[in-house]
Amino acid sequence: MTDESPHRVVCHLDRLLADRGMTLAELAARVGVTVVNLSVLKNDRARAVRFSTLTAICDVLQCQPGDVFSVAPR
């Protein structure tokens, strides 16, 4: 896989937020990151995520990293 190749990691924040009746803005405020940064993540445009951010997202949403992300088949 080259840097130009799209990654296959899929973010499931939309579903998790809907299941919890929470907005992206509320999650951003509770996690301590900007809405723009979470939007990039949510829309599968992120190239990386800090473990501290992922931990905070999981704490707020009461889930595990595997609930937030999956890897699409080739």
Coordinates of N, CA and C in Angstrom, one line a residue:
M1 N 0.9 -1.2 0.0 CA 0.0 0.0 0.0 C 0.9 1.2 0.0
T2 N 0.7 2.2 -0.9 CA 1.4 3.4 -1.0 C 0.7 4.5 -0.3
D3 N 1.4 5.6 -0.1 CA 0.8 6.8 0.6 C -0.4 7.3 -0.3
E4 N -0.4 7.1 -1.6 CA -1.4 7.6 -2.5 C -2.7 6.7 -2.4
S5 N -2.5 5.4 -2.0 CA -3.6 4.5 -1.9 C -4.5 4.9 -0.8
P6 N -5.9 4.8 -1.0 CA -6.8 5.0 0.1 C -6.7 3.9 1.1
H7 N -6.9 4.3 2.3 CA -6.9 3.3 3.4 C -8.2 2.5 3.4
R8 N -8.3 1.4 4.1 CA -9.5 0.7 4.1 C -10.2 0.7 5.5
V9 N -9.7 1.6 6.4 CA -10.3 1.7 7.7 C -11.6 2.5 7.6
V10 N -12.6 2.0 8.2 CA -13.9 2.7 8.1 C -14.3 3.1 9.5
C11 N -14.8 4.3 9.6 CA -15.2 4.9 10.9 C -16.7 4.8 11.1
H12 N -17.1 4.4 12.3 CA -18.5 4.2 12.5 C -19.1 5.2 13.5
L13 N -18.6 6.4 13.5 CA -19.0 7.4 14.5 C -20.5 7.8 14.2
D14 N -20.9 7.8 13.0 CA -22.3 8.2 12.7 C -23.3 7.2 13.4
R15 N -23.0 5.9 13.3 CA -23.9 4.9 13.9 C -23.9 5.0 15.4
L16 N -22.6 5.2 15.9 CA -22.5 5.2 17.4 C -23.2 6.5 18.0
L17 N -23.0 7.6 17.3 CA -23.7 8.8 17.7 C -25.2 8.7 17.7
A18 N -25.7 8.2 16.6 CA -27.1 8.0 16.4 C -27.7 7.1 17.5
D19 N -27.0 6.0 17.7 CA -27.4 5.0 18.8 C -27.5 5.7 20.1
R20 N -26.7 6.7 20.4 CA -26.7 7.3 21.7 C -27.4 8.7 21.7
G21 N -28.0 9.1 20.6 CA -28.7 10.3 20.5 C -27.8 11.5 20.8
M22 N -26.6 11.4 20.3 CA -25.5 12.5 20.6 C -25.1 13.1 19.3
T23 N -24.8 14.4 19.3 CA -24.4 15.1 18.1 C -22.8 15.1 18.0
L24 N -22.3 15.3 16.9 CA -20.9 15.4 16.7 C -20.3 16.5 17.5
A25 N -21.0 17.6 17.6 CA -20.6 18.8 18.4 C -20.5 18.4 19.9
E26 N -21.5 17.7 20.4 CA -21.5 17.3 21.8 C -20.3 16.3 22.0
L27 N -20.1 15.4 21.1 CA -18.9 14.5 21.3 C -17.6 15.3 21.3
A28 N -17.5 16.2 20.4 CA -16.3 17.0 20.3 C -16.0 17.7 21.6
A29 N -17.0 18.3 22.1 CA -16.9 19.1 23.4 C -16.5 18.1 24.5
R30 N -17.1 17.0 24.6 CA -16.8 16.0 25.7 C -15.4 15.4 25.5
V31 N -15.0 15.2 24.3 CA -13.7 14.6 24.0 C -12.6 15.6 24.1
G32 N -12.9 16.9 23.8 CA -11.9 17.9 23.9 C -11.1 18.1 22.6
V33 N -11.8 17.8 21.4 CA -11.2 18.1 20.1 C -12.2 18.9 19.3
T34 N -11.8 19.4 18.2 CA -12.6 20.3 17.4 C -13.6 19.4 16.6
V35 N -14.8 20.0 16.3 CA -15.8 19.4 15.4 C -15.1 19.0 14.1
V36 N -14.3 19.9 13.6 CA -13.7 19.7 12.3 C -12.8 18.4 12.3
N37 N -12.0 18.3 13.4 CA -11.2 17.1 13.5 C -12.0 15.8 13.6
L38 N -13.1 15.8 14.3 CA -14.0 14.6 14.4 C -14.7 14.4 13.1
S39 N -15.0 15.5 12.4 CA -15.7 15.4 11.1 C -14.8 14.7 10.1
V40 N -13.5 15.0 10.1 CA -12.5 14.4 9.2 C -12.5 12.9 9.5
L41 N -12.4 12.6 10.8 CA -12.4 11.2 11.2 C -13.7 10.4 10.8
K42 N -14.8 11.1 11.0 CA -16.2 10.5 10.8 C -16.3 10.2 9.3
N43 N -15.8 11.1 8.4 CA -16.0 11.0 7.0 C -14.9 10.2 6.3
D44 N -14.1 9.4 7.1 CA -13.0 8.5 6.6 C -12.0 9.3 5.8
R45 N -11.7 10.5 6.2 CA -10.6 11.3 5.5 C -9.4 11.4 6.4
A46 N -9.4 10.9 7.6 CA -8.3 10.9 8.6 C -7.2 9.9 8.1
R47 N -6.0 10.3 8.3 CA -4.9 9.5 8.0 C -4.3 8.9 9.3
A48 N -4.7 9.4 10.4 CA -4.2 8.9 11.7 C -5.1 9.4 12.8
V49 N -5.0 8.7 13.9 CA -5.8 9.2 15.1 C -4.9 8.9 16.3
R50 N -4.8 9.9 17.2 CA -4.0 9.7 18.4 C -4.7 8.7 19.4
F51 N -4.0 7.9 20.0 CA -4.5 6.9 21.0 C -5.3 7.7 22.1
S52 N -4.8 8.8 22.5 CA -5.5 9.6 23.5 C -6.9 10.1 23.1
T53 N -7.0 10.4 21.8 CA -8.3 10.8 21.2 C -9.2 9.6 21.1
L54 N -8.7 8.5 20.7 CA -9.5 7.3 20.5 C -9.9 6.8 21.9
T55 N -9.1 6.9 22.9 CA -9.4 6.5 24.3 C -10.6 7.4 24.8
A56 N -10.4 8.7 24.5 CA -11.5 9.7 25.0 C -12.8 9.4 24.3
I57 N -12.8 9.1 23.0 CA -14.0 8.8 22.2 C -14.6 7.6 22.8
C58 N -13.8 6.5 23.1 CA -14.3 5.3 23.6 C -14.9 5.5 25.1
D59 N -14.3 6.3 25.8 CA -14.8 6.6 27.2 C -16.1 7.3 27.1
V60 N -16.2 8.3 26.3 CA -17.5 9.1 26.1 C -18.6 8.2 25.6
L61 N -18.3 7.4 24.6 CA -19.3 6.6 23.9 C -19.5 5.2 24.6
Q62 N -18.7 5.0 25.6 CA -18.7 3.7 26.3 C -18.7 2.5 25.3
C63 N -17.6 2.5 24.6 CA -17.4 1.5 23.6 C -15.9 1.1 23.5
Q64 N -15.6 0.2 22.6 CA -14.2 -0.2 22.4 C -13.8 0.3 21.0
P65 N -12.4 0.3 20.8 CA -11.9 0.8 19.5 C -12.5 0.0 18.3
G66 N -12.8 -1.2 18.4 CA -13.4 -2.0 17.4 C -14.8 -1.6 17.0
D67 N -15.5 -0.9 18.0 CA -16.8 -0.4 17.7 C -16.7 0.9 16.8
V68 N -15.6 1.6 17.0 CA -15.4 2.8 16.3 C -14.9 2.6 14.9
F69 N -14.0 1.6 14.7 CA -13.4 1.4 13.4 C -13.5 -0.1 13.0
S70 N -13.5 -0.3 11.7 CA -13.3 -1.6 11.1 C -12.5 -1.5 9.9
V71 N -12.0 -2.6 9.4 CA -11.2 -2.6 8.1 C -12.1 -3.2 7.1
A72 N -12.3 -2.5 6.0 CA -13.0 -3.0 4.9 C -12.3 -4.1 4.1
P73 N -13.0 -5.1 3.6 CA -12.3 -6.1 2.8 C -11.6 -5.5 1.6
R74 N -10.6 -6.2 1.1 CA -9.9 -5.8 -0.1 C -10.8 -6.0 -1.3

